[in-house]
């Protein structure tokens, strides 16, 4: 998993709680690199899972909600670091429509070893999109936070549905853009 994901999580803890709290979490997680992340390094996903487990315990917040909130925050960081990726997009549906064949492709060019998910577009209209999400990391709550933050970025209002499909690690998102 890319370092910017870790550095963004730590930034979020420092901003939303406090730098001391972020330090405590890192110390308790007892990570291999003692929490010294760089945004362009790569680190095992298991280290992120350790951090989330500690946060669940310390904040008594379910992992689902933590991941959602983190996804929301992460979008801001990604959009700031890589604004050019969003430059010619006019709304949230535009972004969701081209995750696999544009946005995450550009990410892959910058970071060849990025662990990116798969988003296939099943159906698209002027006001809705159906997307199939596949990732062995099952970060669908992170995806929900990213989607809501992306909608907010464009000033769009959306309604979302999420269904777990029978195939492993596979989920169906339906997003409607409200008028
Ligand atoms: C609504 C829009 C987006 C959605 C739904 C989305 C979804 C996701 C998800 C769910 C992950 C976690 C990995 C996984 O699921 O296995 C991820 C990773 C990532 N995404 Fe996106 N993404 C969006 C937009 C963006 C944008 C705009 C950028 C860059 C400008 C970006 C860059 C990345 C990066 C750098 C990672 C980390 C890869 C790694 O850990 O190695 N994403 N994305």
Tab-separated table of C-alpha atoms and ligand atoms in Angstrom:
chain	number	residue	atom	x	y	z
A	1	UNK	CA	0.000	0.000	0.000
A	2	UNK	CA	1.268	3.407	-0.978
A	3	UNK	CA	2.809	5.669	1.669
A	4	UNK	CA	0.468	8.600	0.923
A	5	UNK	CA	-2.363	6.465	2.338
A	6	UNK	CA	-0.452	6.045	5.626
A	7	UNK	CA	0.761	9.650	5.829
A	8	UNK	CA	-2.811	10.829	5.148
A	9	UNK	CA	-4.197	8.652	7.949
A	10	UNK	CA	-1.614	10.067	10.373
A	11	UNK	CA	-2.374	13.630	9.192
A	12	UNK	CA	-6.072	12.983	9.806
A	13	UNK	CA	-5.420	11.790	13.373
A	14	UNK	CA	-3.174	14.785	14.060
A	15	UNK	CA	-5.725	17.228	12.644
A	16	UNK	CA	-8.972	15.732	13.939
A	17	UNK	CA	-7.702	14.565	17.321
A	18	UNK	CA	-4.152	15.645	18.209
A	19	UNK	CA	-0.486	14.994	17.399
A	20	UNK	CA	-0.154	13.194	20.763
A	21	UNK	CA	-3.007	10.879	19.870
A	22	UNK	CA	-1.383	10.068	16.495
A	23	UNK	CA	1.899	9.271	18.296
A	24	UNK	CA	0.102	7.001	20.786
A	25	UNK	CA	-1.593	5.087	17.970
A	26	UNK	CA	1.694	4.595	16.118
A	27	UNK	CA	3.443	3.463	19.265
A	28	UNK	CA	0.714	0.996	20.187
A	29	UNK	CA	0.587	-0.428	16.657
A	30	UNK	CA	4.266	-1.357	17.018
A	31	UNK	CA	4.869	-1.125	13.258
A	32	UNK	CA	7.893	-2.571	11.454
A	33	UNK	CA	9.213	0.884	10.498
A	34	UNK	CA	8.120	2.540	13.778
A	35	UNK	CA	5.666	4.712	11.818
A	36	UNK	CA	8.287	6.458	9.668
A	37	UNK	CA	6.331	6.593	6.392
A	38	UNK	CA	7.145	8.570	3.272
A	39	UNK	CA	4.359	9.395	0.844
A	40	UNK	CA	6.116	7.657	-2.074
A	41	UNK	CA	7.195	4.499	-0.190
A	42	UNK	CA	5.260	1.207	-0.161
A	43	UNK	CA	4.233	-0.589	3.028
A	44	UNK	CA	2.333	-3.814	3.740
A	45	UNK	CA	-1.458	-3.537	3.905
A	46	UNK	CA	-1.240	-5.502	7.183
A	47	UNK	CA	0.335	-2.383	8.736
A	48	UNK	CA	-2.761	-0.373	7.804
A	49	UNK	CA	-4.940	-3.102	9.309
A	50	UNK	CA	-2.943	-2.850	12.556
A	51	UNK	CA	-3.530	0.907	12.689
A	52	UNK	CA	-7.262	0.502	12.076
A	53	UNK	CA	-7.510	-2.180	14.787
A	54	UNK	CA	-5.855	0.131	17.330
A	55	UNK	CA	-8.133	2.996	16.285
A	56	UNK	CA	-11.244	0.845	16.704
A	57	UNK	CA	-10.114	0.021	20.230
A	58	UNK	CA	-9.055	3.520	21.196
A	59	UNK	CA	-12.001	5.432	19.723
A	60	UNK	CA	-14.690	2.727	20.182
A	61	UNK	CA	-15.727	3.501	16.602
A	62	UNK	CA	-16.512	0.620	14.212
A	63	UNK	CA	-13.880	-0.041	11.516
A	64	UNK	CA	-16.535	0.611	8.826
A	65	UNK	CA	-17.062	4.179	9.997
A	66	UNK	CA	-13.337	4.818	10.473
A	67	UNK	CA	-12.649	3.644	6.932
A	68	UNK	CA	-15.480	5.773	5.548
A	69	UNK	CA	-14.237	8.890	7.360
A	70	UNK	CA	-10.696	8.144	6.271
A	71	UNK	CA	-11.791	7.735	2.633
A	72	UNK	CA	-13.502	11.135	2.825
A	73	UNK	CA	-10.365	12.745	4.211
A	74	UNK	CA	-8.052	10.894	1.817
A	75	UNK	CA	-9.844	12.269	-1.233
A	76	UNK	CA	-8.847	15.806	-0.195
A	77	UNK	CA	-5.220	14.743	0.120
A	78	UNK	CA	-5.204	12.956	-3.248
A	79	UNK	CA	-6.970	15.834	-4.983
A	80	UNK	CA	-4.426	18.284	-3.560
A	81	UNK	CA	-1.377	16.141	-4.380
A	82	UNK	CA	-2.631	15.126	-7.849
A	83	UNK	CA	-5.199	17.736	-8.907
A	84	UNK	CA	-4.271	17.300	-12.587
A	85	UNK	CA	-5.952	13.882	-12.526
A	86	UNK	CA	-9.321	15.602	-11.971
A	87	UNK	CA	-8.675	18.567	-14.274
A	88	UNK	CA	-11.063	17.756	-17.121
A	89	UNK	CA	-13.808	16.088	-15.059
A	90	UNK	CA	-17.096	17.929	-14.744
A	91	UNK	CA	-18.883	15.919	-12.068
A	92	UNK	CA	-18.722	12.858	-9.824
A	93	UNK	CA	-20.135	10.547	-12.514
A	94	UNK	CA	-17.338	11.584	-14.877
A	95	UNK	CA	-14.806	10.591	-12.219
A	96	UNK	CA	-16.443	7.250	-11.421
A	97	UNK	CA	-16.803	6.480	-15.119
A	98	UNK	CA	-13.045	6.607	-15.695
A	99	UNK	CA	-11.426	5.281	-12.514
A	100	UNK	CA	-10.002	2.143	-14.145
A	101	UNK	CA	-9.156	3.537	-17.548
A	102	UNK	CA	-7.950	7.013	-16.628
A	103	UNK	CA	-7.627	8.094	-12.998
A	104	UNK	CA	-6.019	5.002	-11.540
A	105	UNK	CA	-4.013	4.558	-14.793
A	106	UNK	CA	-2.432	7.957	-14.164
A	107	UNK	CA	-1.809	6.900	-10.565
A	108	UNK	CA	-0.100	3.721	-11.806
A	109	UNK	CA	2.217	5.796	-14.022
A	110	UNK	CA	3.322	7.795	-10.997
A	111	UNK	CA	3.511	4.808	-8.643
A	112	UNK	CA	4.135	1.573	-10.609
A	113	UNK	CA	3.627	-0.689	-7.587
A	114	UNK	CA	0.396	0.885	-6.326
A	115	UNK	CA	-2.184	-1.637	-5.081
A	116	UNK	CA	-5.156	-0.352	-6.997
A	117	UNK	CA	-8.652	-1.818	-6.971
A	118	UNK	CA	-10.748	-2.654	-10.059
A	119	UNK	CA	-13.834	-0.624	-10.898
A	120	UNK	CA	-15.802	-1.827	-13.942
A	121	UNK	CA	-18.624	0.298	-15.267
A	122	UNK	CA	-21.686	-1.924	-15.774
A	123	UNK	CA	-24.154	0.786	-16.734
A	124	UNK	CA	-24.095	4.542	-17.137
A	125	UNK	CA	-26.775	7.136	-17.865
A	126	UNK	CA	-26.705	10.952	-17.689
A	127	UNK	CA	-27.650	10.795	-14.001
A	128	UNK	CA	-26.502	7.404	-12.698
A	129	UNK	CA	-23.769	4.801	-12.790
A	130	UNK	CA	-23.402	1.170	-11.756
A	131	UNK	CA	-19.900	0.137	-10.812
A	132	UNK	CA	-18.476	-3.219	-9.841
A	133	UNK	CA	-15.685	-2.916	-7.279
A	134	UNK	CA	-13.154	-5.728	-6.836
A	135	UNK	CA	-10.269	-5.668	-4.382
A	136	UNK	CA	-8.801	-8.382	-2.185
A	137	UNK	CA	-8.497	-5.640	0.439
A	138	UNK	CA	-12.304	-5.153	0.533
A	139	UNK	CA	-11.994	-1.419	1.152
A	140	UNK	CA	-15.559	-0.646	0.026
A	141	UNK	CA	-16.195	1.656	2.993
A	142	UNK	CA	-13.071	3.605	2.059
A	143	UNK	CA	-14.480	3.787	-1.479
A	144	UNK	CA	-17.781	5.180	-0.124
A	145	UNK	CA	-15.916	7.953	1.696
A	146	UNK	CA	-13.870	8.739	-1.430
A	147	UNK	CA	-17.079	8.897	-3.502
A	148	UNK	CA	-18.900	11.235	-1.117
A	149	UNK	CA	-15.875	13.520	-0.881
A	150	UNK	CA	-15.530	13.527	-4.671
A	151	UNK	CA	-19.231	14.453	-4.990
A	152	UNK	CA	-18.703	17.260	-2.481
A	153	UNK	CA	-15.656	18.436	-4.464
A	154	UNK	CA	-17.920	19.038	-7.488
A	155	UNK	CA	-20.854	20.354	-5.424
A	156	UNK	CA	-22.884	17.276	-6.455
A	157	UNK	CA	-25.547	15.559	-4.362
A	158	UNK	CA	-25.666	11.781	-4.733
A	159	UNK	CA	-27.520	8.749	-3.456
A	160	UNK	CA	-25.515	5.559	-3.142
A	161	UNK	CA	-26.325	1.885	-2.733
A	162	UNK	CA	-23.864	-0.896	-2.010
A	163	UNK	CA	-24.544	-4.610	-2.495
A	164	UNK	CA	-22.132	-7.449	-1.767
A	165	UNK	CA	-22.069	-9.868	-4.714
A	166	UNK	CA	-21.595	-13.650	-4.541
A	167	UNK	CA	-18.094	-13.605	-6.010
A	168	UNK	CA	-15.404	-13.017	-3.360
A	169	UNK	CA	-14.199	-9.439	-2.789
A	170	UNK	CA	-16.750	-8.087	-5.272
A	171	UNK	CA	-19.317	-5.332	-4.629
A	172	UNK	CA	-21.851	-3.427	-6.683
A	173	UNK	CA	-22.213	0.344	-6.291
A	174	UNK	CA	-25.185	2.208	-7.733
A	175	UNK	CA	-24.862	5.988	-7.669
A	176	UNK	CA	-27.597	8.458	-8.608
A	177	UNK	CA	-26.871	12.100	-9.168
A	178	UNK	CA	-29.658	14.267	-7.736
A	179	UNK	CA	-30.951	17.187	-9.800
B	1	LIG	C1	-14.302	8.748	-6.225
B	1	LIG	C2	-13.103	8.533	-6.684
B	1	LIG	C3	-12.213	7.401	-6.245
B	1	LIG	C4	-12.531	6.163	-5.752
B	1	LIG	C5	-13.905	5.575	-5.510
B	1	LIG	C6	-11.267	5.473	-5.489
B	1	LIG	C7	-11.154	4.230	-4.930
B	1	LIG	C8	-9.998	3.736	-4.361
B	1	LIG	C9	-9.935	2.654	-3.397
B	1	LIG	C10	-11.154	1.925	-2.841
B	1	LIG	C11	-8.633	2.481	-3.078
B	1	LIG	C12	-8.042	1.492	-2.044
B	1	LIG	C13	-7.363	0.310	-2.621
B	1	LIG	C14	-8.274	-0.909	-2.736
B	1	LIG	O1	-9.522	-0.786	-2.696
B	1	LIG	O2	-7.759	-2.013	-2.909
B	1	LIG	C15	-7.870	3.449	-3.841
B	1	LIG	C16	-6.502	3.579	-3.778
B	1	LIG	C17	-5.823	4.623	-4.324
B	1	LIG	N1	-6.333	5.610	-5.159
B	1	LIG	FE1	-8.245	5.824	-5.727
B	1	LIG	N2	-10.225	6.293	-5.859
B	1	LIG	C18	-10.759	7.477	-6.302
B	1	LIG	C19	-10.078	8.571	-6.745
B	1	LIG	C20	-8.729	8.692	-6.749
B	1	LIG	C21	-8.007	9.889	-7.180
B	1	LIG	C22	-8.655	11.195	-7.664
B	1	LIG	C23	-6.688	9.599	-7.046
B	1	LIG	C24	-5.471	10.441	-7.352
B	1	LIG	C25	-5.510	11.634	-7.713
B	1	LIG	C26	-6.583	8.250	-6.521
B	1	LIG	C27	-5.410	7.627	-6.185
B	1	LIG	C28	-5.309	6.477	-5.435
B	1	LIG	C29	-4.079	6.033	-4.791
B	1	LIG	C30	-2.707	6.736	-4.852
B	1	LIG	C31	-4.401	4.861	-4.094
B	1	LIG	C32	-3.461	4.021	-3.206
B	1	LIG	C33	-2.820	2.876	-3.945
B	1	LIG	C34	-1.953	2.026	-3.016
B	1	LIG	O3	-2.224	1.956	-1.817
B	1	LIG	O4	-0.947	1.448	-3.465
B	1	LIG	N3	-7.832	7.719	-6.373
B	1	LIG	N4	-8.710	4.187	-4.625
